[in-house]
Amino acid sequence: MKDLLCSPYVVALGEVGLDRTVPVKLWRRQEEAFRQVLTIIRKDKVLVLHLRGISSDRIGMDVHSRCIHILQRMCDPDQPIHLHCFTGDPELVKLWMDYFSNVYFGFTGAVESFSSDQISGLRTVPMNRVLLETDSPYIKSGGGDINTPAFIGDVAS
């Protein structure tokens, strides 16, 4: 994988990250694997993060805080980062932007079911840091049965 990252055709490493929906006993092993992957990231490649918190933490504050803690020790503060399927509030947006100057926030059709805090978080992100994602085929916009990249316009609206 390290050799592949040297290719000019490879622009990112990911999705990698932390998933707190797995049993707690697996969290330490997951963090160790995450740290191993981070040892090969290059500053000229985007790090695409997938962070999923426990089901009772809709914003994912705990998993994002843990990830930031790990990244502070392993990545440059200007590492390009794409937060895939971001669902945070203004506090979480600020936290990421305070620590990482090249962080971008990916939003999907899930915004249709955002809480008021999550909507505020979306509005806090500067426009030049917003990325639109369909997360095809997983997150279906408008409650449809299928999802494809063709629905990116639905995410935008």
PDB file of C-alpha atoms in Angstrom:
ATOM      1  CA  MET A   1       0.000   0.000   0.000  1.00  0.00           C
ATOM      2  CA  LYS A   2       2.871   2.358   0.787  1.00  0.00           C
ATOM      3  CA  ASP A   3       4.192   1.953  -2.761  1.00  0.00           C
ATOM      4  CA  LEU A   4       0.754   2.700  -4.199  1.00  0.00           C
ATOM      5  CA  LEU A   5       0.614   5.986  -2.288  1.00  0.00           C
ATOM      6  CA  CYS A   6       3.682   7.123  -4.240  1.00  0.00           C
ATOM      7  CA  SER A   7       1.748   6.937  -7.494  1.00  0.00           C
ATOM      8  CA  PRO A   8       0.577  10.254  -8.971  1.00  0.00           C
ATOM      9  CA  TYR A   9      -2.685   8.445  -9.860  1.00  0.00           C
ATOM     10  CA  VAL A  10      -3.501   7.873  -6.190  1.00  0.00           C
ATOM     11  CA  VAL A  11      -4.952  10.982  -4.555  1.00  0.00           C
ATOM     12  CA  ALA A  12      -6.160   9.697  -1.192  1.00  0.00           C
ATOM     13  CA  LEU A  13      -5.913   7.042   1.492  1.00  0.00           C
ATOM     14  CA  GLY A  14      -9.206   5.823   2.817  1.00  0.00           C
ATOM     15  CA  GLU A  15     -11.776   5.297   3.997  1.00  0.00           C
ATOM     16  CA  VAL A  16     -10.035   4.546   7.281  1.00  0.00           C
ATOM     17  CA  GLY A  17     -11.001   5.408  10.820  1.00  0.00           C
ATOM     18  CA  LEU A  18     -12.814   4.253  13.909  1.00  0.00           C
ATOM     19  CA  ASP A  19     -16.166   2.502  14.221  1.00  0.00           C
ATOM     20  CA  ARG A  20     -17.660   2.463  17.713  1.00  0.00           C
ATOM     21  CA  THR A  21     -20.614   0.301  16.656  1.00  0.00           C
ATOM     22  CA  VAL A  22     -18.380  -2.775  17.000  1.00  0.00           C
ATOM     23  CA  PRO A  23     -18.025  -4.450  20.433  1.00  0.00           C
ATOM     24  CA  VAL A  24     -15.942  -2.438  22.917  1.00  0.00           C
ATOM     25  CA  LYS A  25     -13.460  -5.291  23.250  1.00  0.00           C
ATOM     26  CA  LEU A  26     -12.410  -4.634  19.630  1.00  0.00           C
ATOM     27  CA  TRP A  27     -11.793  -0.892  20.005  1.00  0.00           C
ATOM     28  CA  ARG A  28      -8.151  -1.190  21.079  1.00  0.00           C
ATOM     29  CA  ARG A  29      -7.307  -3.519  18.184  1.00  0.00           C
ATOM     30  CA  GLN A  30      -9.118  -1.169  15.792  1.00  0.00           C
ATOM     31  CA  GLU A  31      -7.111   1.812  17.069  1.00  0.00           C
ATOM     32  CA  GLU A  32      -3.866  -0.133  16.647  1.00  0.00           C
ATOM     33  CA  ALA A  33      -4.766  -0.940  13.026  1.00  0.00           C
ATOM     34  CA  PHE A  34      -5.714   2.710  12.452  1.00  0.00           C
ATOM     35  CA  ARG A  35      -2.352   3.871  13.840  1.00  0.00           C
ATOM     36  CA  GLN A  36      -0.536   1.413  11.571  1.00  0.00           C
ATOM     37  CA  VAL A  37      -2.326   2.793   8.519  1.00  0.00           C
ATOM     38  CA  LEU A  38      -1.504   6.344   9.572  1.00  0.00           C
ATOM     39  CA  THR A  39       2.218   5.564   9.497  1.00  0.00           C
ATOM     40  CA  ILE A  40       2.097   5.504   5.698  1.00  0.00           C
ATOM     41  CA  ILE A  41      -0.009   8.620   5.026  1.00  0.00           C
ATOM     42  CA  ARG A  42       1.684  11.269   2.944  1.00  0.00           C
ATOM     43  CA  LYS A  43       1.110  14.992   3.244  1.00  0.00           C
ATOM     44  CA  ASP A  44       0.329  15.229  -0.471  1.00  0.00           C
ATOM     45  CA  LYS A  45      -2.522  12.682  -0.218  1.00  0.00           C
ATOM     46  CA  VAL A  46      -5.949  13.221   1.297  1.00  0.00           C
ATOM     47  CA  LEU A  47      -6.750  11.158   4.370  1.00  0.00           C
ATOM     48  CA  VAL A  48     -10.405  10.054   4.059  1.00  0.00           C
ATOM     49  CA  LEU A  49     -11.819   9.334   7.512  1.00  0.00           C
ATOM     50  CA  HIS A  50     -14.878   7.287   8.332  1.00  0.00           C
ATOM     51  CA  LEU A  51     -15.815   7.830  11.969  1.00  0.00           C
ATOM     52  CA  ARG A  52     -18.887   6.166  13.427  1.00  0.00           C
ATOM     53  CA  GLY A  53     -19.850   6.722  17.040  1.00  0.00           C
ATOM     54  CA  ILE A  54     -21.964   4.659  19.380  1.00  0.00           C
ATOM     55  CA  SER A  55     -25.644   4.646  18.473  1.00  0.00           C
ATOM     56  CA  SER A  56     -26.626   6.929  21.371  1.00  0.00           C
ATOM     57  CA  ASP A  57     -24.128   9.611  20.227  1.00  0.00           C
ATOM     58  CA  ARG A  58     -25.709  10.908  17.039  1.00  0.00           C
ATOM     59  CA  ILE A  59     -23.077  13.603  16.592  1.00  0.00           C
ATOM     60  CA  GLY A  60     -20.179  11.246  17.281  1.00  0.00           C
ATOM     61  CA  MET A  61     -18.341  13.579  19.639  1.00  0.00           C
ATOM     62  CA  ASP A  62     -16.541  10.751  21.447  1.00  0.00           C
ATOM     63  CA  VAL A  63     -15.209   8.983  18.342  1.00  0.00           C
ATOM     64  CA  HIS A  64     -14.213  12.270  16.696  1.00  0.00           C
ATOM     65  CA  SER A  65     -12.394  13.428  19.840  1.00  0.00           C
ATOM     66  CA  ARG A  66     -10.542  10.121  20.040  1.00  0.00           C
ATOM     67  CA  CYS A  67      -9.580  10.329  16.376  1.00  0.00           C
ATOM     68  CA  ILE A  68      -8.307  13.899  16.755  1.00  0.00           C
ATOM     69  CA  HIS A  69      -6.237  12.767  19.744  1.00  0.00           C
ATOM     70  CA  ILE A  70      -4.622  10.019  17.623  1.00  0.00           C
ATOM     71  CA  LEU A  71      -4.129  12.243  14.569  1.00  0.00           C
ATOM     72  CA  GLN A  72      -2.444  14.985  16.599  1.00  0.00           C
ATOM     73  CA  ARG A  73       0.324  12.519  17.403  1.00  0.00           C
ATOM     74  CA  MET A  74       0.593  10.966  13.958  1.00  0.00           C
ATOM     75  CA  CYS A  75      -0.254  13.600  11.325  1.00  0.00           C
ATOM     76  CA  ASP A  76       0.818  17.065  10.398  1.00  0.00           C
ATOM     77  CA  PRO A  77      -1.684  19.808  11.332  1.00  0.00           C
ATOM     78  CA  ASP A  78      -1.982  20.706   7.641  1.00  0.00           C
ATOM     79  CA  GLN A  79      -2.657  17.123   6.503  1.00  0.00           C
ATOM     80  CA  PRO A  80      -5.544  17.206   3.999  1.00  0.00           C
ATOM     81  CA  ILE A  81      -8.465  15.412   5.673  1.00  0.00           C
ATOM     82  CA  HIS A  82     -11.897  14.482   4.304  1.00  0.00           C
ATOM     83  CA  LEU A  83     -14.418  13.686   7.035  1.00  0.00           C
ATOM     84  CA  HIS A  84     -16.695  11.259   5.206  1.00  0.00           C
ATOM     85  CA  CYS A  85     -20.421  11.341   6.140  1.00  0.00           C
ATOM     86  CA  PHE A  86     -19.973  14.145   8.681  1.00  0.00           C
ATOM     87  CA  THR A  87     -22.860  14.565  11.146  1.00  0.00           C
ATOM     88  CA  GLY A  88     -21.388  16.912  13.744  1.00  0.00           C
ATOM     89  CA  ASP A  89     -22.535  20.064  15.463  1.00  0.00           C
ATOM     90  CA  PRO A  90     -20.805  23.505  15.487  1.00  0.00           C
ATOM     91  CA  GLU A  91     -18.592  22.498  18.417  1.00  0.00           C
ATOM     92  CA  LEU A  92     -17.261  19.508  16.493  1.00  0.00           C
ATOM     93  CA  VAL A  93     -16.701  21.572  13.333  1.00  0.00           C
ATOM     94  CA  LYS A  94     -14.695  24.080  15.384  1.00  0.00           C
ATOM     95  CA  LEU A  95     -12.711  21.316  17.065  1.00  0.00           C
ATOM     96  CA  TRP A  96     -11.623  19.864  13.723  1.00  0.00           C
ATOM     97  CA  MET A  97     -10.823  23.264  12.226  1.00  0.00           C
ATOM     98  CA  ASP A  98      -8.816  24.286  15.297  1.00  0.00           C
ATOM     99  CA  TYR A  99      -6.528  21.264  14.992  1.00  0.00           C
ATOM    100  CA  PHE A 100      -6.353  20.666  11.233  1.00  0.00           C
ATOM    101  CA  SER A 101      -6.116  23.512   8.738  1.00  0.00           C
ATOM    102  CA  ASN A 102      -6.991  21.410   5.668  1.00  0.00           C
ATOM    103  CA  VAL A 103     -10.070  19.593   6.907  1.00  0.00           C
ATOM    104  CA  TYR A 104     -13.086  19.127   4.632  1.00  0.00           C
ATOM    105  CA  PHE A 105     -16.552  17.973   5.658  1.00  0.00           C
ATOM    106  CA  GLY A 106     -18.520  15.472   3.567  1.00  0.00           C
ATOM    107  CA  PHE A 107     -22.313  15.637   3.701  1.00  0.00           C
ATOM    108  CA  THR A 108     -24.756  13.068   2.319  1.00  0.00           C
ATOM    109  CA  GLY A 109     -28.510  12.696   1.948  1.00  0.00           C
ATOM    110  CA  ALA A 110     -28.510  12.012   5.704  1.00  0.00           C
ATOM    111  CA  VAL A 111     -28.823  15.795   6.160  1.00  0.00           C
ATOM    112  CA  GLU A 112     -32.557  15.281   5.581  1.00  0.00           C
ATOM    113  CA  SER A 113     -32.775  13.758   9.062  1.00  0.00           C
ATOM    114  CA  PHE A 114     -30.288  16.039  10.847  1.00  0.00           C
ATOM    115  CA  SER A 115     -31.185  17.498  14.245  1.00  0.00           C
ATOM    116  CA  SER A 116     -31.127  21.265  14.690  1.00  0.00           C
ATOM    117  CA  ASP A 117     -27.602  20.985  16.198  1.00  0.00           C
ATOM    118  CA  GLN A 118     -26.406  19.041  13.169  1.00  0.00           C
ATOM    119  CA  ILE A 119     -27.965  21.589  10.790  1.00  0.00           C
ATOM    120  CA  SER A 120     -26.129  24.297  12.736  1.00  0.00           C
ATOM    121  CA  GLY A 121     -22.937  22.284  12.310  1.00  0.00           C
ATOM    122  CA  LEU A 122     -23.455  22.134   8.546  1.00  0.00           C
ATOM    123  CA  ARG A 123     -24.042  25.881   8.437  1.00  0.00           C
ATOM    124  CA  THR A 124     -20.856  26.467  10.450  1.00  0.00           C
ATOM    125  CA  VAL A 125     -18.668  24.803   7.815  1.00  0.00           C
ATOM    126  CA  PRO A 126     -17.201  27.356   5.388  1.00  0.00           C
ATOM    127  CA  MET A 127     -18.522  26.771   1.848  1.00  0.00           C
ATOM    128  CA  ASN A 128     -15.027  26.043   0.552  1.00  0.00           C
ATOM    129  CA  ARG A 129     -14.803  23.143   3.036  1.00  0.00           C
ATOM    130  CA  VAL A 130     -18.111  21.441   2.120  1.00  0.00           C
ATOM    131  CA  LEU A 131     -18.009  18.209   0.096  1.00  0.00           C
ATOM    132  CA  LEU A 132     -21.161  16.557  -1.228  1.00  0.00           C
ATOM    133  CA  GLU A 133     -21.392  12.770  -1.152  1.00  0.00           C
ATOM    134  CA  THR A 134     -24.059  10.270  -2.119  1.00  0.00           C
ATOM    135  CA  ASP A 135     -22.349   7.436  -0.207  1.00  0.00           C
ATOM    136  CA  SER A 136     -23.852   5.180  -2.847  1.00  0.00           C
ATOM    137  CA  PRO A 137     -25.345   2.673  -2.445  1.00  0.00           C
ATOM    138  CA  TYR A 138     -25.795   3.117   1.317  1.00  0.00           C
ATOM    139  CA  ILE A 139     -27.455   6.384   2.304  1.00  0.00           C
ATOM    140  CA  LYS A 140     -30.554   6.808   0.201  1.00  0.00           C
ATOM    141  CA  SER A 141     -31.703  10.392  -0.299  1.00  0.00           C
ATOM    142  CA  GLY A 142     -35.432  11.058  -0.135  1.00  0.00           C
ATOM    143  CA  GLY A 143     -36.229   7.623   1.249  1.00  0.00           C
ATOM    144  CA  GLY A 144     -35.826   5.916  -2.126  1.00  0.00           C
ATOM    145  CA  ASP A 145     -34.988   2.274  -2.666  1.00  0.00           C
ATOM    146  CA  ILE A 146     -31.743   2.832  -4.564  1.00  0.00           C
ATOM    147  CA  ASN A 147     -28.849   5.247  -4.477  1.00  0.00           C
ATOM    148  CA  THR A 148     -26.288   6.023  -7.160  1.00  0.00           C
ATOM    149  CA  PRO A 149     -23.775   8.826  -7.737  1.00  0.00           C
ATOM    150  CA  ALA A 150     -26.361  10.253 -10.139  1.00  0.00           C
ATOM    151  CA  PHE A 151     -28.250  11.549  -7.090  1.00  0.00           C
ATOM    152  CA  ILE A 152     -25.567  14.041  -6.082  1.00  0.00           C
ATOM    153  CA  GLY A 153     -27.927  16.852  -7.106  1.00  0.00           C
ATOM    154  CA  ASP A 154     -30.468  15.581  -4.574  1.00  0.00           C
ATOM    155  CA  VAL A 155     -27.830  15.842  -1.863  1.00  0.00           C
ATOM    156  CA  ALA A 156     -27.052  19.401  -2.932  1.00  0.00           C
ATOM    157  CA  SER A 157     -30.682  20.489  -2.721  1.00  0.00           C
TER     158      SER A 157
END
